[in-house]
Structure formats: C-alpha cells, structure tokens
Coordinates of C-alpha atoms in Angstrom, one line a residue:
M1 CA 42.2 -16.1 -43.6
H2 CA 42.7 -12.4 -42.8
A3 CA 45.6 -10.4 -44.2
F4 CA 47.3 -10.5 -40.8
S5 CA 46.9 -14.2 -40.3
R6 CA 49.9 -15.7 -38.7
P7 CA 51.6 -18.4 -40.8
S8 CA 53.3 -21.3 -39.1
P9 CA 54.2 -24.9 -40.1
R10 CA 52.8 -26.2 -36.8
L11 CA 50.7 -25.2 -33.8
S12 CA 52.5 -23.3 -31.1
R13 CA 52.4 -25.0 -27.7
R14 CA 50.4 -23.3 -24.9
S15 CA 50.2 -24.9 -21.5
L16 CA 48.4 -24.0 -18.3
L17 CA 45.2 -23.1 -20.2
A18 CA 43.0 -23.5 -17.2
L19 CA 43.2 -24.3 -13.5
G20 CA 41.6 -27.3 -11.9
A21 CA 41.4 -31.1 -11.7
T22 CA 40.5 -33.0 -14.7
A23 CA 38.1 -35.1 -12.6
A24 CA 35.8 -32.1 -12.8
L25 CA 35.4 -32.6 -16.5
T26 CA 32.9 -35.3 -17.4
A27 CA 32.4 -36.9 -20.8
A28 CA 29.1 -37.0 -22.7
P29 CA 28.4 -39.5 -25.4
L30 CA 29.1 -38.4 -28.9
D31 CA 25.7 -39.6 -30.2
A32 CA 23.8 -37.8 -27.4
T33 CA 20.6 -35.9 -28.4
P34 CA 19.2 -32.8 -26.8
A35 CA 16.2 -34.7 -25.4
A36 CA 15.8 -34.5 -21.6
A37 CA 13.9 -36.7 -19.1
A38 CA 11.0 -34.9 -17.4
S39 CA 12.9 -34.9 -14.1
D40 CA 16.0 -33.2 -15.4
V41 CA 16.7 -29.7 -14.2
V42 CA 17.3 -27.5 -17.3
V43 CA 18.6 -23.9 -17.1
G44 CA 15.9 -21.8 -18.7
G45 CA 13.2 -24.4 -18.8
A46 CA 12.7 -28.0 -20.0
R47 CA 11.4 -27.1 -23.4
L48 CA 14.8 -25.8 -24.3
V49 CA 16.2 -29.3 -24.5
A50 CA 13.2 -30.9 -26.1
D51 CA 13.6 -32.2 -29.7
G52 CA 12.3 -30.0 -32.5
V53 CA 11.5 -26.4 -32.9
Q54 CA 10.1 -24.8 -29.7
V55 CA 7.5 -22.0 -30.3
N56 CA 4.2 -21.1 -28.8
G57 CA 2.1 -18.8 -31.0
G58 CA 3.3 -15.9 -33.1
G59 CA 2.6 -17.4 -36.5
A60 CA 4.7 -19.5 -38.8
L61 CA 8.5 -19.3 -38.3
P62 CA 10.8 -18.5 -41.2
K63 CA 11.3 -21.3 -43.7
K64 CA 14.7 -22.7 -44.6
L65 CA 16.3 -22.5 -41.2
T66 CA 19.3 -24.8 -41.6
A67 CA 21.2 -24.0 -38.4
R68 CA 22.0 -26.9 -36.1
A69 CA 20.9 -24.8 -33.2
W70 CA 19.3 -21.4 -32.7
L71 CA 17.5 -19.2 -30.1
L72 CA 15.6 -15.9 -30.2
A73 CA 14.9 -14.0 -27.0
D74 CA 13.7 -10.6 -25.7
Q75 CA 16.6 -8.7 -24.3
D76 CA 14.7 -6.9 -21.5
S77 CA 12.4 -9.7 -20.2
G78 CA 14.7 -12.6 -21.0
E79 CA 11.8 -14.5 -22.5
V80 CA 12.8 -17.1 -25.1
L81 CA 10.4 -16.6 -28.0
A82 CA 11.5 -19.6 -30.1
S83 CA 14.4 -22.0 -30.2
Y84 CA 15.8 -25.1 -31.7
R85 CA 18.2 -27.3 -29.7
A86 CA 19.1 -24.3 -27.5
H87 CA 21.3 -26.3 -25.2
L88 CA 23.1 -28.4 -27.8
R89 CA 26.8 -28.1 -27.1
V90 CA 29.0 -27.2 -30.1
A91 CA 32.3 -25.4 -30.9
P92 CA 31.5 -21.7 -30.5
A93 CA 34.4 -20.1 -32.5
S94 CA 34.9 -16.4 -31.8
T95 CA 31.4 -15.9 -30.3
L96 CA 33.2 -17.0 -27.1
K97 CA 34.9 -13.6 -27.1
M98 CA 31.7 -12.2 -25.7
L99 CA 32.4 -14.1 -22.5
F100 CA 36.0 -12.9 -22.6
A101 CA 34.8 -9.3 -22.9
D102 CA 32.1 -9.6 -20.3
T103 CA 34.7 -11.0 -17.9
L104 CA 37.6 -8.5 -18.5
L105 CA 36.1 -5.2 -19.8
G106 CA 36.0 -3.5 -16.4
R107 CA 39.6 -4.4 -15.5
F108 CA 41.4 -1.6 -17.3
A109 CA 40.6 2.0 -18.1
R110 CA 40.0 2.7 -21.8
T111 CA 42.8 5.3 -21.9
E112 CA 45.4 3.0 -20.2
R113 CA 48.4 2.4 -22.5
Y114 CA 50.4 -0.8 -22.9
R115 CA 53.6 -1.4 -24.9
V116 CA 53.4 -4.9 -26.4
T117 CA 56.4 -7.2 -26.3
D118 CA 57.3 -10.3 -28.3
A119 CA 56.5 -12.4 -25.2
D120 CA 53.0 -11.0 -25.2
L121 CA 52.4 -12.4 -28.7
A122 CA 54.0 -15.8 -28.2
G123 CA 51.8 -18.8 -28.4
I124 CA 49.0 -17.4 -30.6
P125 CA 47.5 -20.4 -32.4
S126 CA 48.5 -20.9 -36.0
G127 CA 45.9 -19.7 -38.5
S128 CA 44.3 -17.2 -36.0
S129 CA 42.6 -14.1 -37.2
L130 CA 44.7 -11.1 -36.2
V131 CA 44.1 -7.4 -36.1
G132 CA 47.8 -6.7 -36.5
V133 CA 49.2 -6.1 -33.1
K134 CA 53.0 -5.6 -33.2
A135 CA 55.7 -5.8 -30.6
G136 CA 57.2 -2.5 -29.8
I137 CA 54.0 -0.5 -30.4
T138 CA 52.1 1.1 -27.5
Y139 CA 48.3 0.7 -27.7
T140 CA 45.5 2.0 -25.6
V141 CA 43.1 -0.5 -24.0
E142 CA 40.4 1.0 -26.2
Q143 CA 42.3 0.1 -29.3
L144 CA 43.0 -3.4 -28.1
W145 CA 39.2 -3.9 -27.4
Q146 CA 38.5 -2.5 -30.9
G147 CA 40.8 -5.2 -32.2
V148 CA 38.8 -7.8 -30.4
F149 CA 35.3 -6.7 -31.3
L150 CA 35.9 -5.4 -34.8
R151 CA 38.5 -7.8 -36.3
S152 CA 38.2 -10.6 -33.8
G153 CA 41.9 -10.4 -33.3
N154 CA 43.3 -13.3 -31.3
D155 CA 46.5 -11.2 -30.9
A156 CA 44.5 -8.5 -29.1
V157 CA 42.9 -11.1 -27.0
Q158 CA 46.3 -12.5 -26.0
V159 CA 47.7 -9.1 -25.1
L160 CA 44.7 -8.3 -22.9
A161 CA 44.9 -11.7 -21.3
R162 CA 48.6 -11.1 -20.5
M163 CA 47.7 -7.8 -19.0
N164 CA 45.2 -9.6 -16.8
G165 CA 47.8 -12.0 -15.4
G166 CA 48.0 -14.6 -18.2
V167 CA 46.0 -17.0 -20.3
A168 CA 45.5 -19.5 -17.5
K169 CA 44.2 -17.0 -15.0
T170 CA 41.9 -15.5 -17.7
V171 CA 40.5 -18.9 -18.7
A172 CA 39.7 -19.7 -15.1
E173 CA 38.0 -16.3 -14.6
M174 CA 35.9 -16.8 -17.7
Q175 CA 34.8 -20.2 -16.5
A176 CA 33.9 -18.7 -13.2
R177 CA 31.9 -16.0 -14.9
A178 CA 30.1 -18.7 -17.0
V179 CA 29.1 -20.4 -13.7
D180 CA 27.8 -17.1 -12.3
L181 CA 25.7 -16.6 -15.5
Q182 CA 24.5 -20.2 -15.2
A183 CA 25.9 -20.9 -18.6
L184 CA 26.4 -24.6 -17.8
D185 CA 26.9 -25.7 -21.4
T186 CA 30.1 -23.7 -21.7
H187 CA 33.6 -25.1 -21.2
V188 CA 36.4 -22.6 -21.8
V189 CA 39.8 -23.8 -23.0
S190 CA 41.2 -20.6 -24.5
P191 CA 40.0 -17.0 -24.2
D192 CA 39.8 -16.4 -28.0
G193 CA 37.3 -19.2 -29.0
Y194 CA 39.9 -21.0 -31.2
D195 CA 39.4 -24.7 -31.9
H196 CA 40.6 -26.7 -28.9
E197 CA 39.5 -30.0 -27.6
G198 CA 36.5 -29.6 -25.3
Q199 CA 35.9 -25.9 -26.1
L200 CA 32.1 -25.8 -26.2
S201 CA 29.1 -23.6 -25.7
S202 CA 25.5 -23.5 -26.9
A203 CA 23.0 -21.1 -28.4
Y204 CA 21.5 -20.6 -25.0
D205 CA 24.8 -19.7 -23.3
L206 CA 25.9 -17.4 -26.0
A207 CA 22.6 -15.5 -25.7
L208 CA 23.2 -15.2 -22.0
F209 CA 26.7 -13.7 -22.7
A210 CA 25.3 -11.2 -25.2
R211 CA 22.4 -10.2 -23.0
H212 CA 24.6 -9.6 -19.9
G213 CA 27.3 -7.9 -21.9
L214 CA 24.9 -5.5 -23.6
R215 CA 24.0 -4.1 -20.2
D216 CA 27.6 -2.7 -20.1
A217 CA 28.0 0.6 -21.9
D218 CA 31.5 -0.2 -23.1
F219 CA 30.5 -3.6 -24.4
R220 CA 27.6 -2.1 -26.3
A221 CA 29.7 0.6 -27.7
Y222 CA 32.5 -1.7 -28.9
C223 CA 30.3 -4.3 -30.5
G224 CA 28.3 -1.5 -32.4
T225 CA 31.4 0.2 -33.8
R226 CA 31.5 -0.2 -37.5
A227 CA 35.1 1.0 -38.2
A228 CA 38.1 2.5 -36.4
R229 CA 41.7 3.4 -37.0
F230 CA 44.3 1.0 -35.6
P231 CA 48.0 1.8 -34.9
A232 CA 50.5 0.6 -37.5
G233 CA 53.6 2.1 -35.9
G234 CA 55.6 5.2 -36.8
G235 CA 52.6 7.4 -36.1
K236 CA 50.6 5.7 -38.8
T237 CA 47.3 4.0 -38.6
F238 CA 45.1 1.7 -40.8
R239 CA 41.4 1.3 -41.0
I240 CA 39.7 -1.8 -39.5
E241 CA 36.0 -2.7 -40.1
N242 CA 33.6 -4.8 -38.1
T243 CA 33.4 -8.3 -39.4
D244 CA 29.7 -8.5 -38.3
R245 CA 28.2 -8.3 -41.8
L246 CA 24.7 -7.4 -40.5
L247 CA 26.3 -4.3 -39.0
S248 CA 28.9 -3.4 -41.7
G249 CA 27.0 -4.5 -44.8
T250 CA 29.9 -6.2 -46.4
Y251 CA 30.2 -9.3 -48.7
G252 CA 26.7 -8.9 -50.1
V253 CA 24.9 -8.7 -46.8
T254 CA 22.4 -5.9 -46.4
P255 CA 22.9 -4.0 -43.0
Y256 CA 20.1 -4.9 -40.7
P257 CA 18.0 -1.9 -39.4
G258 CA 18.6 -1.3 -35.8
M259 CA 21.5 -3.7 -35.5
I260 CA 23.5 -3.4 -32.3
G261 CA 26.1 -6.1 -32.8
V262 CA 27.2 -8.5 -31.2
K263 CA 29.8 -11.1 -32.3
N264 CA 30.4 -13.4 -35.2
G265 CA 32.7 -16.4 -35.4
F266 CA 34.1 -18.9 -37.9
T267 CA 36.6 -21.7 -38.0
S268 CA 37.0 -24.3 -40.7
N269 CA 36.1 -26.9 -38.1
A270 CA 33.4 -25.1 -36.2
G271 CA 31.6 -23.5 -39.1
N272 CA 29.8 -20.1 -38.9
T273 CA 28.5 -18.9 -35.6
F274 CA 26.8 -15.7 -34.7
T275 CA 25.0 -13.9 -31.9
G276 CA 23.3 -10.6 -32.7
A277 CA 21.0 -8.1 -31.2
A278 CA 18.8 -5.4 -32.8
T279 CA 16.3 -2.8 -31.6
R280 CA 13.1 -1.7 -33.3
A281 CA 10.3 0.4 -31.9
G282 CA 11.9 0.3 -28.4
R283 CA 12.2 -3.5 -28.3
T284 CA 15.5 -5.3 -28.4
L285 CA 15.8 -8.9 -29.5
V286 CA 18.8 -11.2 -29.1
V287 CA 19.4 -14.2 -31.5
T288 CA 22.0 -16.9 -31.7
V289 CA 22.5 -19.0 -34.9
L290 CA 25.0 -21.8 -34.9
H291 CA 26.4 -23.8 -37.8
P292 CA 24.0 -23.3 -40.8
R293 CA 24.4 -26.1 -43.3
S294 CA 24.7 -24.0 -46.5
G295 CA 25.9 -20.6 -47.8
H296 CA 28.7 -18.4 -46.7
N297 CA 26.2 -15.7 -45.6
A298 CA 23.6 -18.2 -44.3
V299 CA 24.4 -17.4 -40.6
Y300 CA 23.5 -13.7 -41.3
E301 CA 20.5 -14.5 -43.5
E302 CA 19.0 -16.8 -40.9
T303 CA 19.7 -14.3 -38.1
A304 CA 17.9 -11.6 -40.1
A305 CA 14.9 -13.9 -40.8
L306 CA 14.5 -14.7 -37.1
L307 CA 14.8 -11.1 -36.1
D308 CA 12.1 -10.2 -38.7
W309 CA 9.8 -12.8 -37.3
G310 CA 10.5 -11.6 -33.7
F311 CA 9.7 -8.0 -34.5
A312 CA 6.7 -8.7 -36.6
Q313 CA 5.1 -11.6 -34.8
G314 CA 7.1 -12.4 -31.7
S315 CA 5.1 -10.1 -29.5
S316 CA 2.2 -12.5 -29.7
A317 CA 4.4 -15.5 -29.0
R318 CA 4.3 -17.0 -25.5
A319 CA 7.6 -17.8 -23.9
V320 CA 9.0 -21.3 -24.3
G321 CA 11.8 -20.6 -21.8
T322 CA 13.8 -17.8 -20.2
L323 CA 17.3 -16.4 -20.1
V324 CA 18.2 -16.6 -16.5
E325 CA 19.9 -13.9 -14.4
A326 CA 23.4 -14.1 -13.0
L327 CA 23.6 -15.6 -9.5
S328 CA 25.7 -12.7 -8.3
E329 CA 23.0 -10.2 -9.4
G330 CA 20.0 -11.8 -7.7
G331 CA 19.3 -14.7 -10.1
T332 CA 17.7 -17.8 -8.8
R333 CA 19.8 -21.0 -9.3
A334 CA 18.1 -23.2 -11.9
G335 CA 15.9 -25.8 -10.3
G336 CA 16.0 -24.1 -6.9
S337 CA 17.4 -25.6 -3.7
S338 CA 14.4 -28.0 -3.4
A339 CA 14.9 -29.6 -6.8
G340 CA 17.2 -32.3 -5.4
K341 CA 19.4 -32.2 -8.6
A342 CA 22.0 -29.9 -9.9
P343 CA 21.2 -28.4 -13.3
R344 CA 22.8 -30.3 -16.1
A345 CA 24.7 -29.3 -19.2
G346 CA 23.2 -30.0 -22.6
A347 CA 24.2 -32.8 -24.9
Q348 CA 27.1 -32.4 -27.3
A349 CA 26.5 -32.5 -31.0
S350 CA 27.7 -35.6 -32.9
P351 CA 30.7 -35.1 -35.3
A352 CA 28.2 -34.9 -38.2
E353 CA 26.5 -32.0 -36.5
G354 CA 29.6 -29.9 -36.2
A355 CA 30.7 -30.8 -32.7
G356 CA 34.2 -29.7 -33.4
P357 CA 37.5 -31.0 -34.8
D358 CA 37.9 -34.7 -35.1
G359 CA 34.6 -35.5 -33.3
W360 CA 36.0 -34.5 -29.9
G361 CA 34.3 -36.0 -26.8
A362 CA 32.4 -33.6 -24.7
L363 CA 34.1 -32.3 -21.5
G364 CA 32.2 -31.0 -18.5
G365 CA 30.6 -27.6 -18.7
A366 CA 30.6 -24.6 -16.4
A367 CA 29.5 -26.7 -13.5
G368 CA 33.1 -27.8 -13.0
A369 CA 34.5 -24.3 -12.6
V370 CA 34.6 -24.4 -8.8
A371 CA 36.8 -27.4 -9.0
L372 CA 38.8 -25.8 -11.8
L373 CA 39.5 -22.8 -9.6
A374 CA 40.4 -24.9 -6.6
G375 CA 42.6 -27.5 -8.3
G376 CA 46.1 -27.3 -9.7
A377 CA 47.3 -26.5 -13.2
Y378 CA 47.1 -28.9 -16.0
T379 CA 48.5 -28.9 -19.5
L380 CA 46.3 -29.5 -22.6
R381 CA 48.1 -30.9 -25.6
R382 CA 47.0 -29.7 -29.0
R383 CA 46.6 -32.1 -31.8
R384 CA 48.9 -31.5 -34.7
R385 CA 47.2 -29.9 -37.7
R386 CA 46.4 -32.2 -40.5
A387 CA 48.6 -31.5 -43.5
G388 CA 47.2 -28.7 -45.6
E389 CA 44.3 -27.9 -43.2
E390 CA 43.5 -24.3 -42.5
R391 CA 42.0 -23.1 -39.3
T392 CA 40.9 -19.6 -38.9
T393 CA 39.0 -17.8 -36.2
S394 CA 37.1 -14.6 -37.0

C-alpha cells in the first residue's frame, strides 16, 4: 500500500457507475475455457482464442512463462507475433487506466488549472493507491495526468473524471471507446481499474488500448516520464516516480533498453498486470502480461523475456493474429458484415485463474455499450471487504 493510501474501515459507496440496462450484460460460465468453435467470429483472428501458446516460427519462446494470459505484437503493423489465451477475460487492475487516458486526454489543455474540493475526492475506494491530491490545492491538468500515469493515483483519476462531468459519464464514455476500438472483452465499472464486480479486460484489449494510446503524443510522453514534482501545498512539492519498474529500474528490476511505458497494475485480488512497449532499431513492440503465478517482479521479468524474443527472433515469426483498428478510424468490423454473427467476447477465467474477487461471474463486454449509453442509470453495490483484507490498486 502506498504512503498516501486512504485508510477506511469500510468501502465508500459510489452509485451511478455506468449508464445502461442490465439486460445488456450477459453472464459467462465460470469454468469457461478460451477455446472457440470454428464458426465463431473472434476479434483479431480465431487463433487468439485457441488453447495453448500461439506462435508460428521465430524460434523457441522464453521458458518459464507463468502468466495466465499474454500477448506480443508489433506496434506499427498490429501483427500479433505470439500469444497465450489472448482473449481470456480477467480483472485488469490499473492497466485499465490506459483506456481512461485514451478516452479523456484530449478533453483538457495541459495548462488548465483546477482547484480540488472535498466533494471531488469523495467516494474513492478504500485501499486505493493515491498520488496525494488534496482539497484546497490547485493543480494543472498536466500534474493530474502525471499522478495517473506515474503513481497510478485513483485520486487523480477521480478528479479528472469529475472535471469530465462525473464518474458515471466517464465510465460510459470509456465503454463507448472500448466498443470503437473493438475491445469486446472489456467491461468498465470504474475508471481507475479498482476491483469491482464485472470489471474485466484481456491481454488483447489492453494491447489495443496501449497501441492506440501511444499514437497520441501526450499519452506517450506521460507514460514515458520517469519522475516529476507534485504539488504538496504551500508552494511546496514532492517527488513522484513512475511505478513501471522496467522504466524506473526500482525494486531490483533492471531498466529495459528502449522502454516507452506503458502501465502496470496490481490489486491483492487481481494480481500483477502489465502492458509495456519498447523500441529497438526502429521497431516498437507491445506486450501484455497478466497474472504471473510467482514472484513479485515476475510480471516485469516475463515482459522483458517476451520483448527480448520479439526483438531477436520475432521478425521471422509469422502473425497468428492482428490488433484491429478503431472503427471510427477506418477499421473493419471483426467478421465483416457478411459473417452473419457479431464478434463475441472471450471467456472469463475461473476463480482459480485469477478471475477477480470472490470468483465473480462474467458480465457482458464492450458489445453492450450501445445499450449502456441508451439506457437509464443503475446502481452497483459493492461487497463489503472481508475483515483484514487489503486491496490496493497501483
């Protein structure tokens, strides 16, 4: 838990987290596997939901990959070079902040100033990672985004969401952006990635968010910032460092050469999650690693191993799938209009595979966002924290 973690004996209540009818949210069996029937329409290609590691040439993959799902792709071409259960739906933790940033970054000028109130900070989930935003202090938008990207501050997320018209509006807009990006495995419940029932994404979708976000100069600059000064009040500041250990080289992790970012995440329920990108010899690779089974640095070690393989041997690997383009930017809808079926979301991991707190049932993915935007508001009740349980989001 970070130094600015917010202590509370119970979870604060937040309602109106998304707009829409609950009928748009469809359950998936807890014991579902990523296997797909041959006739299924799968975003990015059918091999991305096939069982087992998917690779076609390029030499032997790194040993000791323990992640429950992972994906490696070329940033420019969108070719997926190798993957494992790319569409498996799991709790994303703070990697979901990439979608938050991709949705909201263009809304406010970097130099715009905002004075934070107590109301802006109300309802932040207990145990959240915080950058240290305080009521009564005026922040620039740039400083708030640094709090999001560097320290994964749920307080900075909350303030930006309030500036955008509120949490409910922001969640609905994030879900709509996921639809546009064809990220059908993603269901957004809160903008910060905190553990909530039904908050799900996949290695594939997180790679889509990173790839699209990195095309924006501000997104790229923020996620590549190693350290910054953050307002403390009274004209004072304090230093904040990026929690991406492959970028900052902290906690025993060697900085990865050419590392760009992008976003790490952790909750005690979701485990470690990470989407990163690096450039070498003019080539940029994007990798997502979700929920390694061992080691507090395993998510970074396995990311580095996949990047090494991609740069050394990935050029001879033939694509096993593709990261699709946004529909609003000329992308073709997965399956095409003649497919006769709508693309489907991936299966949800079972509780033993890190599906999320308490083995939550899967809720519908981004395909339900149109109904979400058209429907009325609903309230999502949080389960009470188990006694002594700590939840943090980094």
